[in-house]
mmCIF file of C-alpha atoms in Angstrom:
data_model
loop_
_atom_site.group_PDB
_atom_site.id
_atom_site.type_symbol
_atom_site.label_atom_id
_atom_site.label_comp_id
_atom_site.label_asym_id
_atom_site.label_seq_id
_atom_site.Cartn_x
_atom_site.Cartn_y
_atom_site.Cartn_z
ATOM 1 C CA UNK C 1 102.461 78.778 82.156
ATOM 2 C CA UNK C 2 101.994 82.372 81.410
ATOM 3 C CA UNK C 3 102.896 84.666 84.506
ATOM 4 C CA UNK C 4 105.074 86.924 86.793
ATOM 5 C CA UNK C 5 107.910 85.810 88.010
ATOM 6 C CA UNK C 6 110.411 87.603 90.536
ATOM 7 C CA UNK C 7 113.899 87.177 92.260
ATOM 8 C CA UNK C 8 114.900 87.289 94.672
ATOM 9 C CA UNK C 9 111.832 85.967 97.119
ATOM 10 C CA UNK C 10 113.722 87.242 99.949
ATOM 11 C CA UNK C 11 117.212 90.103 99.661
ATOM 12 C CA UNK C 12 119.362 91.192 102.483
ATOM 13 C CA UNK C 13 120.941 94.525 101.812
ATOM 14 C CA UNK C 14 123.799 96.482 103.870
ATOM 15 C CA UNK C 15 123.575 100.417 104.095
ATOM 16 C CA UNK C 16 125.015 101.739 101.701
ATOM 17 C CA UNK C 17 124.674 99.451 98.848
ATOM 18 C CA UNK C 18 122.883 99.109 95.676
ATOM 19 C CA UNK C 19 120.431 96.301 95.008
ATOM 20 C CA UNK C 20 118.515 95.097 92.376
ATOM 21 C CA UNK C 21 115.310 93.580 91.748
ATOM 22 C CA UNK C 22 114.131 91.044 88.930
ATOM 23 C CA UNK C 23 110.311 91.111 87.371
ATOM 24 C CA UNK C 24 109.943 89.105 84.288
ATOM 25 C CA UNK C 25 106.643 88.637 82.862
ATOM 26 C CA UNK C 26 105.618 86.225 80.207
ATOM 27 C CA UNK C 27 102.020 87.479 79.361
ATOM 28 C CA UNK C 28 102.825 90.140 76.908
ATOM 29 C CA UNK C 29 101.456 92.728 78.730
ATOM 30 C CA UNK C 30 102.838 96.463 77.583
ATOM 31 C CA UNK C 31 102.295 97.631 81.100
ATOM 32 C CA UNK C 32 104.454 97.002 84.321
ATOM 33 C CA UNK C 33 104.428 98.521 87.682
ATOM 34 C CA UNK C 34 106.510 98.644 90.744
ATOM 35 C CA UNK C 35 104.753 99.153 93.918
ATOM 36 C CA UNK C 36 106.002 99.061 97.594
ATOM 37 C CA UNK C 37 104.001 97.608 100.374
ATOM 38 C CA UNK C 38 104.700 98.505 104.072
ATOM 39 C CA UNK C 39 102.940 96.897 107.277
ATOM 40 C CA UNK C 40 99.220 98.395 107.637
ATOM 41 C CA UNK C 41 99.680 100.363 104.252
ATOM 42 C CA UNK C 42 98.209 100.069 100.919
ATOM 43 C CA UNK C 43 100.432 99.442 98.052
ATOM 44 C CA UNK C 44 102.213 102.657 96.585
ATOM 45 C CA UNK C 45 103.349 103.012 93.118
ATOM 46 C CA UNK C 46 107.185 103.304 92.746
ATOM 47 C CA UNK C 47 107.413 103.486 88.791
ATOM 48 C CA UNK C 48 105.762 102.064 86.162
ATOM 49 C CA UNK C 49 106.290 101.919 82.606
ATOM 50 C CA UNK C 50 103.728 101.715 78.983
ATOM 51 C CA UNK C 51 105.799 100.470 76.261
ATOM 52 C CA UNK C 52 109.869 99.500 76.292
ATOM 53 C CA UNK C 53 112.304 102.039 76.920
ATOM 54 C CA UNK C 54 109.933 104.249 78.418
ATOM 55 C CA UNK C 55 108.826 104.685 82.421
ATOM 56 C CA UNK C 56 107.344 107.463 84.442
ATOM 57 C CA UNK C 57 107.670 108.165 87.993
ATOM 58 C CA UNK C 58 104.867 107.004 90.608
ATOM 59 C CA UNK C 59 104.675 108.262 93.713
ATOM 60 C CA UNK C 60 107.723 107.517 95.894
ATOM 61 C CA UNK C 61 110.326 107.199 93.272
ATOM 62 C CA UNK C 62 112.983 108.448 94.993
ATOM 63 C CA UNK C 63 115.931 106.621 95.850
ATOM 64 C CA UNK C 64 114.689 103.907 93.367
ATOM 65 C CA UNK C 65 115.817 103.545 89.334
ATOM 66 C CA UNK C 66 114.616 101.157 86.768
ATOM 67 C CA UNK C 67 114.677 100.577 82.899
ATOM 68 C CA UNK C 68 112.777 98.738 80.177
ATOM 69 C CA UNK C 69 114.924 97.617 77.497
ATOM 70 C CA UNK C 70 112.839 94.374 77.018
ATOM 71 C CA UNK C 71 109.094 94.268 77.223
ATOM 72 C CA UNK C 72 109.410 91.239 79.549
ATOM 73 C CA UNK C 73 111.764 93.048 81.554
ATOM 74 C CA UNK C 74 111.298 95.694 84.480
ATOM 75 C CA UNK C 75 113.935 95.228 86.893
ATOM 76 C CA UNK C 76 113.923 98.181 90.049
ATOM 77 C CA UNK C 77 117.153 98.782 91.557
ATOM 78 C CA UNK C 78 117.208 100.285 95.278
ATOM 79 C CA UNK C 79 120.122 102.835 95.979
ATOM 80 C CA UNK C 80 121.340 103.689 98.837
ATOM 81 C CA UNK C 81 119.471 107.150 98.519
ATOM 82 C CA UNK C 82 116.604 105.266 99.692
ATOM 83 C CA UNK C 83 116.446 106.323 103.743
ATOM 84 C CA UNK C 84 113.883 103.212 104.354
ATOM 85 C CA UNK C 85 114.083 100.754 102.166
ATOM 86 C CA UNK C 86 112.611 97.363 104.327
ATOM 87 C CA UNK C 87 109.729 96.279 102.720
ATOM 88 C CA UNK C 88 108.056 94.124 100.375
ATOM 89 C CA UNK C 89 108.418 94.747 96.784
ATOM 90 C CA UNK C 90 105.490 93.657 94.109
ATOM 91 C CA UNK C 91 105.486 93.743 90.616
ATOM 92 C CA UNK C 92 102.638 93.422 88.210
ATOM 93 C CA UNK C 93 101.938 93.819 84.344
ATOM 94 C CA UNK C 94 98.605 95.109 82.646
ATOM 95 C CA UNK C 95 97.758 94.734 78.958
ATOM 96 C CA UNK C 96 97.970 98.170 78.393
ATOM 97 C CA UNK C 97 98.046 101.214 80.819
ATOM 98 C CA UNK C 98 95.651 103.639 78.959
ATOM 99 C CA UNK C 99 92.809 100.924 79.095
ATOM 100 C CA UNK C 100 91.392 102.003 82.367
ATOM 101 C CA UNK C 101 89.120 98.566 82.202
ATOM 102 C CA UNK C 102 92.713 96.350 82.550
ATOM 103 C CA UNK C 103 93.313 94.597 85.413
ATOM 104 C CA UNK C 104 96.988 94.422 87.256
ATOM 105 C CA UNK C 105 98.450 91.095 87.995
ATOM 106 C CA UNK C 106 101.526 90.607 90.360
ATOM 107 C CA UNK C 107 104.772 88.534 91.028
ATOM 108 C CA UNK C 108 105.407 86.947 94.443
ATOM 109 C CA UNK C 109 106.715 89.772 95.269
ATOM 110 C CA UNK C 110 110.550 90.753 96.847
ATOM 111 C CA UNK C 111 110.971 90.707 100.387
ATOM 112 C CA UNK C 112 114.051 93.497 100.810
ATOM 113 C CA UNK C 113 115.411 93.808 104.537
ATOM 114 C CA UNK C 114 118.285 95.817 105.107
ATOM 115 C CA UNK C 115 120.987 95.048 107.739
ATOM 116 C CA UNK N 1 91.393 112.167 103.814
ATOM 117 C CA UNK N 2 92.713 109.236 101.880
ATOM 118 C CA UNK N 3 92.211 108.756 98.162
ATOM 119 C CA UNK N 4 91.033 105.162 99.076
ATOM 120 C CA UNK N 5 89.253 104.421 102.435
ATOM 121 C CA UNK N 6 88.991 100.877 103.987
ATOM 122 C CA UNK N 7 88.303 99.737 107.812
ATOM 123 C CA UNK N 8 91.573 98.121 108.552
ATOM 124 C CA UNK N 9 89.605 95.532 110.348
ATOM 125 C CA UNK N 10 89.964 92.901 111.743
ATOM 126 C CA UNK N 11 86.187 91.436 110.545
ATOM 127 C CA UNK N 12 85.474 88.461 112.171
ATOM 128 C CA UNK N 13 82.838 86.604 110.994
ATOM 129 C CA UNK N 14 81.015 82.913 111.394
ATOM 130 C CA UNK N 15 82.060 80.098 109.452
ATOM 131 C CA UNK N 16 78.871 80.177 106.980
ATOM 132 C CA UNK N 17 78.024 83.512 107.455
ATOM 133 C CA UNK N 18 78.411 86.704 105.112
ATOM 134 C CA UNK N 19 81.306 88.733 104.873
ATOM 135 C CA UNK N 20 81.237 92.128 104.336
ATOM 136 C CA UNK N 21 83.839 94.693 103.209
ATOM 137 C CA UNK N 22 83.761 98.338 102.387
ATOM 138 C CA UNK N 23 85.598 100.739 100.860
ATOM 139 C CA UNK N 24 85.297 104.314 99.751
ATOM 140 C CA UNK N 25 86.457 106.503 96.972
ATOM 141 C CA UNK N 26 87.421 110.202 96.461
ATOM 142 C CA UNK N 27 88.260 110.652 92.824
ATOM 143 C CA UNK N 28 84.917 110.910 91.381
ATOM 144 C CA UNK N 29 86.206 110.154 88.098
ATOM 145 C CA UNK N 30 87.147 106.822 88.901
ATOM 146 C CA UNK N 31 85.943 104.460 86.753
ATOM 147 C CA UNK N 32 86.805 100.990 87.736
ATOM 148 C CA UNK N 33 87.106 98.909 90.863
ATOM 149 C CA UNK N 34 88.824 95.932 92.004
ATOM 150 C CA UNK N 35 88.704 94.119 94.770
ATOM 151 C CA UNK N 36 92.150 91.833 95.145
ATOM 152 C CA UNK N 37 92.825 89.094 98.292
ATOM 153 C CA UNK N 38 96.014 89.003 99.796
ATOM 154 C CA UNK N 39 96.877 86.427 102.005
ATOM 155 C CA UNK N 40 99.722 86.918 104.588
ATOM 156 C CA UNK N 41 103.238 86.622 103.380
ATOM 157 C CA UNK N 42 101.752 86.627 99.238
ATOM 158 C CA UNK N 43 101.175 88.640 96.751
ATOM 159 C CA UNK N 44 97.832 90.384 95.765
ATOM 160 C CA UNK N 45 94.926 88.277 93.321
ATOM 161 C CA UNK N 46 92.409 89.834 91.957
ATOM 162 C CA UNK N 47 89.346 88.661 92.958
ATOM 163 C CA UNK N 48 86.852 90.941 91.586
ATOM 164 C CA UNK N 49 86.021 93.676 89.413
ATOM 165 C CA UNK N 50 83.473 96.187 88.537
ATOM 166 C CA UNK N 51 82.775 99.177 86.459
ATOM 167 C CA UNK N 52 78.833 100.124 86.427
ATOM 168 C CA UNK N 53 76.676 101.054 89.458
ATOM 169 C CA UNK N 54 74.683 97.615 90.787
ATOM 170 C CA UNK N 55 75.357 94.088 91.600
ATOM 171 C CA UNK N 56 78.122 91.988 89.875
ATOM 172 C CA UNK N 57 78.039 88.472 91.187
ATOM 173 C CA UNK N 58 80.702 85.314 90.605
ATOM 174 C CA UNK N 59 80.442 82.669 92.442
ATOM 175 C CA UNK N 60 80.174 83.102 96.522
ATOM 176 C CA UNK N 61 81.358 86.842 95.416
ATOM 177 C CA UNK N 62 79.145 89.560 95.061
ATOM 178 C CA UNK N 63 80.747 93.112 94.609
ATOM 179 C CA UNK N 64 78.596 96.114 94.645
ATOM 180 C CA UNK N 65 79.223 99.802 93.594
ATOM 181 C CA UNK N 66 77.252 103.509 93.989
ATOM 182 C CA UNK N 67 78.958 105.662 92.041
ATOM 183 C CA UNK N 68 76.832 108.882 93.790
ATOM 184 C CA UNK N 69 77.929 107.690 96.930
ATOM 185 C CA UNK N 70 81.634 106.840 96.019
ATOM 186 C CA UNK N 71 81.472 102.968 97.627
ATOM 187 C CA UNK N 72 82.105 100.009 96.586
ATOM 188 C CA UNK N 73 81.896 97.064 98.668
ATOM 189 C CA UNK N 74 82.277 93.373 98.551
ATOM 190 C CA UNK N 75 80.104 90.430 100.318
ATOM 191 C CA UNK N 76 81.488 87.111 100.199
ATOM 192 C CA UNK N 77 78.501 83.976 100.922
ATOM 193 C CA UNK N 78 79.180 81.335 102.717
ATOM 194 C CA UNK N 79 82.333 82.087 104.328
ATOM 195 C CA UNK N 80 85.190 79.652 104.761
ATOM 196 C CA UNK N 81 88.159 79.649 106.885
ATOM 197 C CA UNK N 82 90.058 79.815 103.789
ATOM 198 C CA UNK N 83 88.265 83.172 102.881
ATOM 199 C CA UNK N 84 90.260 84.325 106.240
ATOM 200 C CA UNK N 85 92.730 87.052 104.590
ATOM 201 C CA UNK N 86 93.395 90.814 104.144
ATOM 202 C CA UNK N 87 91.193 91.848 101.326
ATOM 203 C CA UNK N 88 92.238 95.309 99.582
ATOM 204 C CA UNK N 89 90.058 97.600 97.339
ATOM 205 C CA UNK N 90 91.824 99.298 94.324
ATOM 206 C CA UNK N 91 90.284 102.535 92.467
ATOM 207 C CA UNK N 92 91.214 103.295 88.754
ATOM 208 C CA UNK N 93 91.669 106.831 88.771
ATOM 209 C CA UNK N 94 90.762 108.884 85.521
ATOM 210 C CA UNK N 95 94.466 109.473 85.467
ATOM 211 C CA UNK N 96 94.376 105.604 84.452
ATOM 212 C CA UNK N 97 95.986 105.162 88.029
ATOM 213 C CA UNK N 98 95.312 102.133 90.526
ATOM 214 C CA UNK N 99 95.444 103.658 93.692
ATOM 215 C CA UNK N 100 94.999 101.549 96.684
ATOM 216 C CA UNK N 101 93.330 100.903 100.050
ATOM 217 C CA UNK N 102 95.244 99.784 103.365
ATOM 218 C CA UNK N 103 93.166 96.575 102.981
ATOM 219 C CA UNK N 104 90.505 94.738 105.459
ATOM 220 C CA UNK N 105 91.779 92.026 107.165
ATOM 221 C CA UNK N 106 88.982 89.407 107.848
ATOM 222 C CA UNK N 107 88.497 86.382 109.970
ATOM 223 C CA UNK N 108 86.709 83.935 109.424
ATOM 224 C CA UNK N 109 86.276 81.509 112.669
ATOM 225 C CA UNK N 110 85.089 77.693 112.468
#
């Protein structure tokens, strides 16, 4: 079965410490995404990336990294720079970012609560 | 004023009845429109999507967008308690951006 899949379903972080999050997608899509979701808010981009070993900023990167050395790889890690970090985490993959037709498909999601 | 404008709801509606959502747009460059369900505790599906001005119909779905007007909206037929969800509208920006409403959460009641 072609999808997204993500890991943890549910992390439990102290202050102070680094965690990371696993997206792997099967679908061959060029385009992933990392968005947060808070109570009562739409989803906000974190990062997103077009093509391996390249990713651009979204709108709330900070206190977040990520890389793309694999096309079906986009893992976010949250640093302890991150003031806020409880929230759930979604990940989704397009066919291609500059297609402004493509649709975005998501993970489970990551359900990050910090202790 | 938000990029993407939704009532946060809650719609209740009639089993059987028609369900419908709303959501306005700023960017008038946008050029494509989803509409995605979310049910609570999941992730997002896309249930819809739309590009030209009019009607676009699958299934018990209908979405509907006016361009001049910057809406888009979404009526669902026939509405089941499993319709019962938070429903959120997602704008394609010209920057090639999805950017994202706070979502409509419906009701439907038996």
């Amino acid at each position: 079965d072609g999808g997204i899949t993500q890991s943890p379903k549910y992390l439990f972080r102290k202050e102070g410490q680094n965690v990371t999050l696993s997206c792997e997608q099967n679908l061959n899509h060029d385009a992933m995404y990392w968005y947060r979701q808070d109570p009562g808010q739409g989803l906000r981009l974190i990062y997103y990336s077009q093509i391996v070993n390249d990713f651009q900023k979204g709108d709330i990167a900070e206190g977040y990294s990520v890389s793309r050395e694999k096309k079906e790889s986009f893992p976010l890690t949250v640093t302890s720079a991150q003031k806020n970090p409880t929230a759930f985490y979604l990940c989704a993959s397009s066919i291609d970012f500059r297609d402004r037709y493509n649709e975005q498909f998501f993970g489970p999601g990551t359900r990050l609560t910090v202790l | 004023q938000k990029e993407v404008e939704q009532n946060s709801g809650p719609l209740s509606v009639p089993e059987g009845a028609i369900a419908s959502l709303n959501c306005t747009y700023s960017d008038r460059g946008s050029q494509s429109f989803f509409w995605y369900r979310q049910y609570s505790g999941k992730s997002p599906e896309l249930i819809m999507f739309i590009y030209s001005n009019g009607d676009k119909e699958d299934g018990r779905f209908t979405a509907q967008l006016n361009k001049a007007s910057q809406y888009v909206s979404l009526l669902i037929r026939d509405s089941q308690p499993s319709d019962s969800a938070t429903y959120l509208c997602a704008v394609g920006k010209s920057n090639y951006q999805l950017i994202w409403g706070a979502g409509t959460k419906l009701i439907i009641k038996p």
